Short mmCIF file of C-alpha atoms in Angstrom, two decimals:
data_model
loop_
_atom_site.label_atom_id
_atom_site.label_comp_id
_atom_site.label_asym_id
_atom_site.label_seq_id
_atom_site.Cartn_x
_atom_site.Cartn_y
_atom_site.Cartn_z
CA UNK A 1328 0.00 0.00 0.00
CA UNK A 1329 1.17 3.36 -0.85
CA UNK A 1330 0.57 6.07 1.93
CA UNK A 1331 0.75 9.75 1.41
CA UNK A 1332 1.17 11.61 4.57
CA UNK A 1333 0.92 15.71 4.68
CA UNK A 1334 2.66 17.49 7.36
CA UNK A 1335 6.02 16.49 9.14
CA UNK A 1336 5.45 17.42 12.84
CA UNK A 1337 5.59 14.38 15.24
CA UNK A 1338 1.99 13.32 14.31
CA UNK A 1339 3.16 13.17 10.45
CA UNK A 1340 6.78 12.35 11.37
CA UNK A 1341 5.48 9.24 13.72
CA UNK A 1342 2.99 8.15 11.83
CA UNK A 1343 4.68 7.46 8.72
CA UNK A 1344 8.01 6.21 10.34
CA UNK A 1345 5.49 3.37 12.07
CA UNK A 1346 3.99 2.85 8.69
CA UNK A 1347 7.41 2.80 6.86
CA UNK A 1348 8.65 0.03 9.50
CA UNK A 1349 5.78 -2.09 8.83
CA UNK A 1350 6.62 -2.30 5.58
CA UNK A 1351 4.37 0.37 3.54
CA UNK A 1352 5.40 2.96 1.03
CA UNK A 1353 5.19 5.88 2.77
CA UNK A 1354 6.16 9.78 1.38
CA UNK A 1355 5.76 12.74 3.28
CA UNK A 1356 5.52 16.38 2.37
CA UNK A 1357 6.50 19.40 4.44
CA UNK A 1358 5.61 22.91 3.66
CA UNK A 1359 8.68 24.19 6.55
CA UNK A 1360 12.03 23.06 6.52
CA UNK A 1361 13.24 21.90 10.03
CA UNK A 1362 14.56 22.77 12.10
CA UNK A 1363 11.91 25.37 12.48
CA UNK A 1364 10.03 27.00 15.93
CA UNK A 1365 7.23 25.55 17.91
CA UNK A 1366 5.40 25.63 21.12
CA UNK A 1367 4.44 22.78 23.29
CA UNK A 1368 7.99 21.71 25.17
CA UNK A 1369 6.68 19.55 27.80
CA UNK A 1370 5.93 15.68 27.05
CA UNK A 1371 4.08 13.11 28.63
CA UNK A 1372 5.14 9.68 29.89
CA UNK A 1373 3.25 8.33 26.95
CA UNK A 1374 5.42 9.95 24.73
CA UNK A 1375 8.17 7.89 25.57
CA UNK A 1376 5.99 4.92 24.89
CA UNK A 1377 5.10 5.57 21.26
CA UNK A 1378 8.99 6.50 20.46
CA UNK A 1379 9.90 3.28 22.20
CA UNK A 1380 7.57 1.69 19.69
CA UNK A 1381 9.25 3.58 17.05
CA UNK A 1382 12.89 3.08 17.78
CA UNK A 1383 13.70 6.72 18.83
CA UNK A 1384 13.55 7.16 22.54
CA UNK A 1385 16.83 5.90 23.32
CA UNK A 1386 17.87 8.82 20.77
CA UNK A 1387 15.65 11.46 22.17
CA UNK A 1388 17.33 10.32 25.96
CA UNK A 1389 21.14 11.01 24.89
CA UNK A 1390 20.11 14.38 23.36
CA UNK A 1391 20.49 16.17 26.21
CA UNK A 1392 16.91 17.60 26.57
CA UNK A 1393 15.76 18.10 30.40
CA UNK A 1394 14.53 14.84 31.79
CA UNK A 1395 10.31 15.02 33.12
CA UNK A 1396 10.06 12.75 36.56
CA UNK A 1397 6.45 14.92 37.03
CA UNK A 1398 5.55 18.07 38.42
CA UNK A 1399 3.47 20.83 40.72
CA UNK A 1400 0.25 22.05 40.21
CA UNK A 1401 -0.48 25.01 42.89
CA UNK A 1402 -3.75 25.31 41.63
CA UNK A 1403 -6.12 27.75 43.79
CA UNK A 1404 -5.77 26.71 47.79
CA UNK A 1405 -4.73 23.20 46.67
CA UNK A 1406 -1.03 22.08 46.34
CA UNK A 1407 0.01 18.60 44.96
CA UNK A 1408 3.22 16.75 43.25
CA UNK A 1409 2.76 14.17 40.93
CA UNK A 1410 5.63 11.90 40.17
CA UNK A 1411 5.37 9.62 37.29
CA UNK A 1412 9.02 8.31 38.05
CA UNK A 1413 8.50 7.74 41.38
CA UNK A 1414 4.85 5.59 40.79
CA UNK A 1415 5.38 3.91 37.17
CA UNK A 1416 9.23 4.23 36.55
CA UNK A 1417 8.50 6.06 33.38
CA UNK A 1418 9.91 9.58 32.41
CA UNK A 1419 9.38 11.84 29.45
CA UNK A 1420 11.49 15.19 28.93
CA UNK A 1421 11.16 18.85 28.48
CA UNK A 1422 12.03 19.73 24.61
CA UNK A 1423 12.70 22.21 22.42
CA UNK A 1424 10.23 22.03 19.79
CA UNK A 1425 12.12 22.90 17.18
CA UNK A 1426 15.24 20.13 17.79
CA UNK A 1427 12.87 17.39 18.92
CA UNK A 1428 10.60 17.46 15.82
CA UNK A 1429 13.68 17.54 13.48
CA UNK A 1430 14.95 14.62 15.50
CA UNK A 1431 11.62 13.33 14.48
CA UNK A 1432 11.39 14.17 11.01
CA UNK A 1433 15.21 12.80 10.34
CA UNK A 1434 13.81 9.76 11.99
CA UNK A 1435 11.34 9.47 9.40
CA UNK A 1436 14.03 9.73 6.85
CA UNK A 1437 16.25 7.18 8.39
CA UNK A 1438 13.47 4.45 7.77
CA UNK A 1439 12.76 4.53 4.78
CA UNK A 1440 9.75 7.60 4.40
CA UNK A 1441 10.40 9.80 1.10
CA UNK A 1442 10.40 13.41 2.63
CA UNK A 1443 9.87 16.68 0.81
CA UNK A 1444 10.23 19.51 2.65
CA UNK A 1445 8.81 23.30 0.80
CA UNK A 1446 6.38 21.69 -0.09
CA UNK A 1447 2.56 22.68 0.70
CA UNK A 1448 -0.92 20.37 0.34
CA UNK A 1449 -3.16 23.21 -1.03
CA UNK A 1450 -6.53 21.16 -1.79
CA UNK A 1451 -7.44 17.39 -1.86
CA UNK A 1452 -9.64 16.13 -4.95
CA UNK A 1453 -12.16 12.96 -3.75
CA UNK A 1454 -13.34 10.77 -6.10
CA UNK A 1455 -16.46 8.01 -5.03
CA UNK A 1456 -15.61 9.77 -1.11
CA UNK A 1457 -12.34 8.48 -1.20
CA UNK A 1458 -9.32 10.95 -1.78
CA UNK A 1459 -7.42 10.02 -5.14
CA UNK A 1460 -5.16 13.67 -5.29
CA UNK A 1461 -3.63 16.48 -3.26
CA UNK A 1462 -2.65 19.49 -5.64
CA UNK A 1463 1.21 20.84 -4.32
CA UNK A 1464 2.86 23.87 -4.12
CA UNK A 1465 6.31 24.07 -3.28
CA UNK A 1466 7.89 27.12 -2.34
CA UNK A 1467 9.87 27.37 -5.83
CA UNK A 1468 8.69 26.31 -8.90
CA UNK A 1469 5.47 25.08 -10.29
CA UNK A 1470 2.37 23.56 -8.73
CA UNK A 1471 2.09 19.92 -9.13
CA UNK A 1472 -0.77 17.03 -8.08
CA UNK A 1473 0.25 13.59 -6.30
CA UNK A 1474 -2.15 11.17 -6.91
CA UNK A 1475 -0.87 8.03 -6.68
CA UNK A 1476 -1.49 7.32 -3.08
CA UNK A 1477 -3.44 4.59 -1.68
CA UNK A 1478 -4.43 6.37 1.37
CA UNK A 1479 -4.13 9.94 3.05
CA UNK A 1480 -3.25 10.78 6.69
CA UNK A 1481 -3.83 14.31 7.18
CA UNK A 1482 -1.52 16.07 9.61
CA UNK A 1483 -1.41 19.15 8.84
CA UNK A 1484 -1.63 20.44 12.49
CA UNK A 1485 -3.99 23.43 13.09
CA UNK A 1486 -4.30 24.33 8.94
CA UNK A 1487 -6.45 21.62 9.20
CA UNK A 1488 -6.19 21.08 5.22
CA UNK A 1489 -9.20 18.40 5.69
CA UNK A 1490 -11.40 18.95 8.72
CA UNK A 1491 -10.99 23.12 8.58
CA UNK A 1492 -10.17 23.88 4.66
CA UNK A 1493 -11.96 20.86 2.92
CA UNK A 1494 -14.55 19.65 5.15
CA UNK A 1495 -15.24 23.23 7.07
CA UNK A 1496 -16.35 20.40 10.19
CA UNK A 1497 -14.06 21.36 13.26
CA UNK A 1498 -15.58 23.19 15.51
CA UNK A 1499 -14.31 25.81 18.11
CA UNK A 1500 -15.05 24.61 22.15
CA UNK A 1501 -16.94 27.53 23.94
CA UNK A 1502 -15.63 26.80 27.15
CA UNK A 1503 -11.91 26.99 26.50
CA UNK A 1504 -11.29 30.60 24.53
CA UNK A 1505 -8.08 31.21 25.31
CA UNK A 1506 -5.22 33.21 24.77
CA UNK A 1507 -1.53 32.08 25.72
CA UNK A 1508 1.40 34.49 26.48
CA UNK A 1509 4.80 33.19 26.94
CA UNK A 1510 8.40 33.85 26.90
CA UNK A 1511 12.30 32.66 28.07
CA UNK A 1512 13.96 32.98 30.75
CA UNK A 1513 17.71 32.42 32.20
CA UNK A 1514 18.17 31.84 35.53
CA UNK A 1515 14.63 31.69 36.71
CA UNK A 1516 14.04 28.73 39.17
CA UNK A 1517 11.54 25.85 39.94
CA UNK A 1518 9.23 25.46 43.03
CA UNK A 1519 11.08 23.61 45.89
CA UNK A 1520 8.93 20.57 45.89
CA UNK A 1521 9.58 19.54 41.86
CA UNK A 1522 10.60 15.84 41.02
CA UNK A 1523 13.59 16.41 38.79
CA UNK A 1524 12.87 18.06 35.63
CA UNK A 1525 9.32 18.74 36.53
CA UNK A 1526 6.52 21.22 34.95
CA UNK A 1527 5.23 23.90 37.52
CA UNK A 1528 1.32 24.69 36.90
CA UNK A 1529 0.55 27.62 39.11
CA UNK A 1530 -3.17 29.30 38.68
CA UNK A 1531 -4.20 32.90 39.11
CA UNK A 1532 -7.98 34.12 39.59
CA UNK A 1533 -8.19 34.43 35.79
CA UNK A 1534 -5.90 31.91 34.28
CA UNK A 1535 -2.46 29.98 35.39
CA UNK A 1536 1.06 29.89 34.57
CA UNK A 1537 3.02 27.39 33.24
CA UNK A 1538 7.23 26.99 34.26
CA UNK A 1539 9.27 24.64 32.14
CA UNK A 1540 12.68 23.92 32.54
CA UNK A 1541 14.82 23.79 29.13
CA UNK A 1542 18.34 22.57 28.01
CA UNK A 1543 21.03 25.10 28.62
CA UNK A 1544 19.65 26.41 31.96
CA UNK A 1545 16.57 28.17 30.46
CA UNK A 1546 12.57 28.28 31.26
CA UNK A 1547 9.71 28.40 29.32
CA UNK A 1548 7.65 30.49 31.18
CA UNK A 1549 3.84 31.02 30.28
CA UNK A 1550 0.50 32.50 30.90
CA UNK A 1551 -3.27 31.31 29.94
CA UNK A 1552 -6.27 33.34 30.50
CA UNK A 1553 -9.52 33.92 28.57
CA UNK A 1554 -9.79 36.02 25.54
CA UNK A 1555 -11.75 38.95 27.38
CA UNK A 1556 -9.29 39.27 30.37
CA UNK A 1557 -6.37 39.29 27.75
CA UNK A 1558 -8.06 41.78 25.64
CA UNK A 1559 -8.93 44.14 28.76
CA UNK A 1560 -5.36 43.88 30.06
CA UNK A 1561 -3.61 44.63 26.25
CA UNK A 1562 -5.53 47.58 26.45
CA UNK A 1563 -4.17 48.73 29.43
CA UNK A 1564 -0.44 47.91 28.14
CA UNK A 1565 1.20 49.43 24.95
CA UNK A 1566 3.07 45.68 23.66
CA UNK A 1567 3.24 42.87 24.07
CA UNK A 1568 6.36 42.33 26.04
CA UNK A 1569 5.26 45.64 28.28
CA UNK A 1570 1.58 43.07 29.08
CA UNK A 1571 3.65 39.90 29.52
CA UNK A 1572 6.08 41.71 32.32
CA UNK A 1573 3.12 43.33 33.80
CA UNK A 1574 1.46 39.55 33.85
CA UNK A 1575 4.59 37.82 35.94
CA UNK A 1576 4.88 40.76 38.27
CA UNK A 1577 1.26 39.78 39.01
CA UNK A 1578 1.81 36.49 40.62
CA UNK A 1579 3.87 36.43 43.74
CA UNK A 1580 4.77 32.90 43.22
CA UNK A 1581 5.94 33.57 40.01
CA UNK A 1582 7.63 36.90 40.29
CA UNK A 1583 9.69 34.74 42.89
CA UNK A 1584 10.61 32.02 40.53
CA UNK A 1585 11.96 35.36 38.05
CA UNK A 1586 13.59 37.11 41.07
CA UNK A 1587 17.18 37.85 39.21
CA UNK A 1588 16.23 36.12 36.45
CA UNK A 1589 16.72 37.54 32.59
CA UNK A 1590 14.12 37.56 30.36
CA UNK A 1591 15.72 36.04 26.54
CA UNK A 1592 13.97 36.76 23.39
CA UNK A 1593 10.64 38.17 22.16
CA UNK A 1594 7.20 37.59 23.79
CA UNK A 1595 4.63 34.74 21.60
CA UNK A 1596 1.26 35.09 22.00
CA UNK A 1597 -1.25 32.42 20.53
CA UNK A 1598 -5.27 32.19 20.45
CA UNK A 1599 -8.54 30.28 19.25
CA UNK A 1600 -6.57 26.83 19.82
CA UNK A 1601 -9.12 24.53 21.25
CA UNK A 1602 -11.45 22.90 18.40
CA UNK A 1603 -12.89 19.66 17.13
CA UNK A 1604 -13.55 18.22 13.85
CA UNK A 1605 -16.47 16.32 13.59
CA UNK A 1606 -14.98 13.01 12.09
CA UNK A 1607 -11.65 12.09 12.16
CA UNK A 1608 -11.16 9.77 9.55
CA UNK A 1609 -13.42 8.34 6.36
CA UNK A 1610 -12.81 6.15 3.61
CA UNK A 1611 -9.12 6.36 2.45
CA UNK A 1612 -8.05 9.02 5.23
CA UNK A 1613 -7.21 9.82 8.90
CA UNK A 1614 -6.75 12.62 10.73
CA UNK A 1615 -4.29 13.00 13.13
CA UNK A 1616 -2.90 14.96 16.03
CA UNK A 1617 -3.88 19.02 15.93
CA UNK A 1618 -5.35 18.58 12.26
CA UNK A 1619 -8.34 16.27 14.16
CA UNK A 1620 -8.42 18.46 17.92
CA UNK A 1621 -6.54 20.46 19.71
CA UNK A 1622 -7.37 20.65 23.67
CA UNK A 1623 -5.49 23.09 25.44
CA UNK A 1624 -1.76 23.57 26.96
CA UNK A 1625 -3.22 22.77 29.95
CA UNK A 1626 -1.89 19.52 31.33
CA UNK A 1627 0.55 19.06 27.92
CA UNK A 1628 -2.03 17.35 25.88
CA UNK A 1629 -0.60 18.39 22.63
CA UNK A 1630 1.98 16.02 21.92
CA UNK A 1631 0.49 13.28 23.75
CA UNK A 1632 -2.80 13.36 21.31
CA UNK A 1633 -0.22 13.64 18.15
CA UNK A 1634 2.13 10.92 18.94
CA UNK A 1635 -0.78 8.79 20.32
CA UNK A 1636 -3.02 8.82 17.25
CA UNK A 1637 -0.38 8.74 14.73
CA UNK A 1638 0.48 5.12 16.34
CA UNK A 1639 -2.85 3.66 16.43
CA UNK A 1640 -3.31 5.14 12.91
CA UNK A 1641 -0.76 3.76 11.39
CA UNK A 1642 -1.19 0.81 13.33
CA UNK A 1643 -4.73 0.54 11.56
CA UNK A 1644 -3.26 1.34 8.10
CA UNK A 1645 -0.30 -1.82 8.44
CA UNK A 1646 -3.11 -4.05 9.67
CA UNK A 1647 -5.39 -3.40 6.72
CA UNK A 1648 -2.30 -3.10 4.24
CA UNK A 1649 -1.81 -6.87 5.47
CA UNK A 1650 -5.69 -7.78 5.09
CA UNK A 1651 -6.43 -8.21 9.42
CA UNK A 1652 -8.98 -6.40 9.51
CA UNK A 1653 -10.79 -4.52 7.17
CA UNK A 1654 -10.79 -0.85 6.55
CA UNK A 1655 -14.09 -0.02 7.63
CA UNK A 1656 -13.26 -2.03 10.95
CA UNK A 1657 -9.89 -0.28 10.90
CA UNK A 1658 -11.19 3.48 11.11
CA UNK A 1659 -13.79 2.88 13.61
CA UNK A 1660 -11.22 1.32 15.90
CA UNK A 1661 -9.25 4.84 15.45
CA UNK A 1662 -12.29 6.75 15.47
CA UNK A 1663 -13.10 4.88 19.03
CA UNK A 1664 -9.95 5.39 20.33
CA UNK A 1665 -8.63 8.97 19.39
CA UNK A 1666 -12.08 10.18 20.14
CA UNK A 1667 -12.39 8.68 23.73
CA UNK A 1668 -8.91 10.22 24.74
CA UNK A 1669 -9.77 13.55 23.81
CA UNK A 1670 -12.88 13.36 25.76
CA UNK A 1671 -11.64 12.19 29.08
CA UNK A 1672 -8.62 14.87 28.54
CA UNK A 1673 -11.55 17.51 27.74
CA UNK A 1674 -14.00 16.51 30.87
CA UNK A 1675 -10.82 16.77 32.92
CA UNK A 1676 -9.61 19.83 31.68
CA UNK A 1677 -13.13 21.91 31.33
CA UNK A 1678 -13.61 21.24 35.33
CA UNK A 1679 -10.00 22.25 36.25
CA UNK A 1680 -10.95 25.33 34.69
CA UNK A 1681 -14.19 25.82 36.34
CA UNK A 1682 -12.87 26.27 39.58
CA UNK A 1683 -15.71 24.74 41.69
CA UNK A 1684 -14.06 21.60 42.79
CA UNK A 1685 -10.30 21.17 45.53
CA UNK A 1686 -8.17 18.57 43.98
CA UNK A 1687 -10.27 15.97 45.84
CA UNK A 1688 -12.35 17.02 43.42
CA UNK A 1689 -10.35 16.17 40.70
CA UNK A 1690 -9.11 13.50 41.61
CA UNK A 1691 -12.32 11.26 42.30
CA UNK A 1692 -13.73 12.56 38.55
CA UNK A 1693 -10.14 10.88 37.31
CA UNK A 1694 -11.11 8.20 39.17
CA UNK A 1695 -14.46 7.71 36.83
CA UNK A 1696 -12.60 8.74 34.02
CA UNK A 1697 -10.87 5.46 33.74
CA UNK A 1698 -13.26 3.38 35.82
CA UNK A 1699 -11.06 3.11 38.98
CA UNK A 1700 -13.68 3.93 41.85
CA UNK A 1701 -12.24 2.62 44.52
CA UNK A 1702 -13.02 3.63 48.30
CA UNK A 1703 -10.61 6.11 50.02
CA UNK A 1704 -8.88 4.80 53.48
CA UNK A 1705 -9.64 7.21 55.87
CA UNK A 1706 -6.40 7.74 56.84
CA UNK A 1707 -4.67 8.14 53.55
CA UNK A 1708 -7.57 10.33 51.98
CA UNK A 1709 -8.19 10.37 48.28
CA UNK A 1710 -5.49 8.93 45.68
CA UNK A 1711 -4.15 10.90 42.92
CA UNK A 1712 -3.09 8.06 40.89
CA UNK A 1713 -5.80 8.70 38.40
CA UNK A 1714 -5.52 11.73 37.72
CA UNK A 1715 -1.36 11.57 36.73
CA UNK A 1716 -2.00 8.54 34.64
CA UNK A 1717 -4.68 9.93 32.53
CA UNK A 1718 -2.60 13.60 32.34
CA UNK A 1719 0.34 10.85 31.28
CA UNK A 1720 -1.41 9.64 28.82
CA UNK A 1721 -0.72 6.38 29.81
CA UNK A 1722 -4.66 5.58 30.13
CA UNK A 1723 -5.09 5.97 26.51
CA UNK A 1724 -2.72 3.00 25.80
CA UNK A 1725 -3.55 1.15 28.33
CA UNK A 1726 -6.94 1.06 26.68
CA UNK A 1727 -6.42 0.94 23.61
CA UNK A 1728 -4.09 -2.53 23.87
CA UNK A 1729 -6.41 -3.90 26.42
CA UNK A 1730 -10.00 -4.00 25.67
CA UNK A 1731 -10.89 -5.06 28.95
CA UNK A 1732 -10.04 -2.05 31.16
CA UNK A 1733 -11.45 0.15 28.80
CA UNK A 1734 -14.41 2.26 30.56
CA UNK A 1735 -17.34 1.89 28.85
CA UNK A 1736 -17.85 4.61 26.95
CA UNK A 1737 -21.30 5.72 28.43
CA UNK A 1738 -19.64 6.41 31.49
CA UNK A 1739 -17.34 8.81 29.90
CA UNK A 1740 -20.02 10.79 28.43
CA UNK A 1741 -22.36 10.89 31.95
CA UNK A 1742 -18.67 11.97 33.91
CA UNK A 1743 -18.70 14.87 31.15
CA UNK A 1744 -22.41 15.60 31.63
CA UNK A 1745 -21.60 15.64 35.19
CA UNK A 1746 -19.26 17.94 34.69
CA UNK A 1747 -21.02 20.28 33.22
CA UNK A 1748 -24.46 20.13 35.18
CA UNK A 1749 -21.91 21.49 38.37
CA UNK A 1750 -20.71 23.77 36.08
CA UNK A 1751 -23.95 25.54 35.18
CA UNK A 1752 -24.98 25.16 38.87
CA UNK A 1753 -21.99 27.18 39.87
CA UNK A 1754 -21.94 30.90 40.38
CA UNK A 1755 -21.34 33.06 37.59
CA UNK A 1756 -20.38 29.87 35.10
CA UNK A 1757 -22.82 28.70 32.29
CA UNK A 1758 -20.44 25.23 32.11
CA UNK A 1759 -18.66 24.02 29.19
CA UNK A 1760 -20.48 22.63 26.00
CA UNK A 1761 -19.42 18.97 25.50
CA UNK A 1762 -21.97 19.04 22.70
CA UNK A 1763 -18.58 19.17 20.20
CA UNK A 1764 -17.03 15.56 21.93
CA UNK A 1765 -20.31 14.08 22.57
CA UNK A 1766 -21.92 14.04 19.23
CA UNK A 1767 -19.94 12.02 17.74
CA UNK A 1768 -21.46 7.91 18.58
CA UNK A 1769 -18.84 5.74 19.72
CA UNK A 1770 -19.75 1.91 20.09
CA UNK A 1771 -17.97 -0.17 22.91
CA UNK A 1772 -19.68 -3.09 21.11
CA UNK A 1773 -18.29 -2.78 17.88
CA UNK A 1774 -14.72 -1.85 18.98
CA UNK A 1775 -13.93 -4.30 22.27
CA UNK A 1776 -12.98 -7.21 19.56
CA UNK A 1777 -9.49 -5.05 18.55
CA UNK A 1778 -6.35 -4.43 20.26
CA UNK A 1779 -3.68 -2.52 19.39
CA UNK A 1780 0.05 -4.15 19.50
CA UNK A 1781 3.50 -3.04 18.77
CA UNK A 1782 4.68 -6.56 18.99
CA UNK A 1783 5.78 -8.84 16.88
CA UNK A 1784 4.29 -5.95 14.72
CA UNK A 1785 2.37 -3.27 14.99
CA UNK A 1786 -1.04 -3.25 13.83
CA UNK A 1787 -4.57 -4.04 15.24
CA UNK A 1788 -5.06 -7.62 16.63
CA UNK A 1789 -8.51 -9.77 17.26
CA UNK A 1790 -9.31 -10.71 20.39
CA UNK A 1791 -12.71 -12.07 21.36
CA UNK A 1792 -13.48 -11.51 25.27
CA UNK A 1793 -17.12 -11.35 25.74
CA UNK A 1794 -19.32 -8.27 24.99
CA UNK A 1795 -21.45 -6.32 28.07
#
């Protein structure tokens, strides 16, 4: 089978390496040429999972990136540590963008995937609602068509070239309009209670801050708040970097962490990132990583949603490639799966935001996120161990190669319903809209008799455990 993917970020980068090492023909086009800037530094524990699957996280260890154990959350009166060394062994890092998704992309190269970088998908043609065509433009010279392809994975990040520019189907999520502000930093420092290489996730009364340590000594240091509150405080500051310094000094904790620190390079600012599409694959396509959804930077879902449905798409591509399973039994399997870990990620997410709940509270809904209700001992209170393996991502997998410990789906969509009836019983809050996640029907039923492996192979495996 002949696979065209479009877009080389680590959705595009991982998904066609998996492909390529199962034995497909896979190219790969690029509109940037890498190394090139990007947000989103700080992995999960899952991550390290799919690039073991891949061959590259031995590679990723000895570059020298900043080493994740876990992190902080200070998060309204509530502190709490999580520590995914500690309780699973498992560590991810903290990257620069830019290095890591080269690292990727050479990766790619290395096994086999023809890459073209300069190179942009402008439109897809569909023939009998399958696509047969993508018409090219590279940066220099004339436009050109690819259409011999077998089958399309679109990942093409926030461009969306399907679900946004062909489809017009991804849709915006009320609850989360954001705006993030962020910048570098030498010599700024971590709270004192971070495992080793940790995140620090400090709220404010209208939004939270994110720390990062970096290679070199440096710190990605952030801010997210809602579009009104930024837009009330820009007015009130002439740039910029003039609203981002204004925005540190505003948070003891963090003004702290900056106390003799230097601030390095330009401020970012980035908006209207949480969306999504209402399929995420079809006959002869997928959708994968930001070009599908795109959550929020809270909790680092980014990169965990990329690498994790570029795996179990490719892993449904190889399988159909060597007739397993067929295609329309393929794509609701990724369907199932990529859909169901954006909507425990979302439910968790929307009522971290809301504000209403202590991390009690957050921790028991991560307990009925993954089906894991079990009673408290009095004297050790409530367990967090939920709530850092579904933030880890490591729920996801876990599902998706065991059928058995998969919550049922209904109970995901009553946990978000729950959600949001609190929500719109709390003061001043009309609760999140899970209308975008919940329309889409996902059947336990027709999905419990799959698996996905990485060994011998990777690919989609039968099992047959009995049905509810």
């Amino acid at each position: 089978m002949k696979v065209l993917v479009i877009g080389g970020g680590p959705a595009g980068s991982t998904a066609a390496t998996a492909m390529a090492q199962a034995g497909l023909d896979v190219r790969l086009i690029e509109s940037a040429h890498f190394p090139r800037y990007h947000v989103g530094e700080s992995l999960t524990p899952s991550c390290r999972v799919v690039l073991d699957a891949i061959g590259l996280s031995k590679i990723v260890d000895d570059y020298g990136f900043v080493k994740k154990n876990g992190g902080v959350i200070h998060w309204d009166d509530d502190q709490w540590a999580f520590d995914w060394h500690e309780q699973s062994g498992v560590q991810s890092w903290q990257v620069d963008r830019s290095e890591f998704d080269a690292l990727l992309l050479e990766h790619a190269r290395q096994n086999g995937v023809a890459v073209t970088t300069g190179v942009t998908g402008r439109s897809v043609r569909f023939a009998d609602g399958r696509p047969v065509a993508v018409e090219c433009s590279p940066e220099d010279g004339e436009s050109f068509t690819i259409d011999d392809f077998d089958f399309l994975i679109d990942a093409t990040g926030r461009n969306g070239l399907l679900s946004a520019r062909h489809f017009g189907n991804r849709e915006p999520l009320s609850n989360l309009r954001n705006v993030g502000i962020w910048g570098y930093w030498t010599g700024a420092s971590l709270l004192p209670e971070t495992p080793t290489g940790g995140i620090n996730i400090i709220s404010s009364p209208e939004g939270w801050y994110w720390v990062i340590p970096l290679a070199g000594g440096r710190m990605s240091i952030g801010y997210v708040t809602t579009k009104d509150a930024f837009a009330r405080d820009r007015r009130e500051h002439p740039s910029s970097d003039d609203l981002y310094r204004h925005l540190i000094a505003a948070s003891p904790t963090v003004a702290g962490l900056t106390a003799g620190a230097a601030s390095i390079g330009s401020t970012r600012v980035e908006t209207d990132y949480s969306y999504i599409a209402d399929q995420f694959c079809g006959p002869g396509y997928a959708i994968v990583g930001d070009a599908a959804c795109f959550l929020d930077p809270l909790l680092s879902t980014g990169v965990h949603l990329a690498l994790y449905s570029a795996l179990t798409a490719a892993a449904c591509v190889a399988s159909v490639d060597r007739g397993e399973v067929s295609e329309t039994e393929a794509l609701r399997f990724f369907e199932f799966a990529y859909r169901r870990a954006y909507m425990r990620l979302f439910a968790l997410v929307s009522i971290m935001y809301e504000r209403y709940l202590g991390k009690d509270g957050f921790f028991l809904t991560s307990d009925r996120l993954i089906g894991d209700e079990q009673p408290a001992q009095a004297e050790e209170g409530v367990s967090s161990r939920s709530f850092a393996e579904i933030i880890g991502g490591l729920s996801d997998l876990r599902e998706a190669a065991n059928s058995s410990t998969r919550v049922i789906t209904d109970q995901l969509r009553e946990e978000a319903v729950r959600v949001q009836m609190r929500a719109v019983r709390a003061p001043d809050s009309t609760g999140p809209d899970f209308t975008p996640v919940r329309g889409n029907p996902l059947s336990d039923a027709e999905s419990a008799d799959y698996r996905l492996v990485t060994s011998p192979q990777l690919g989609l495996e039968r099992v047959r455990e009995p049905r509810p």
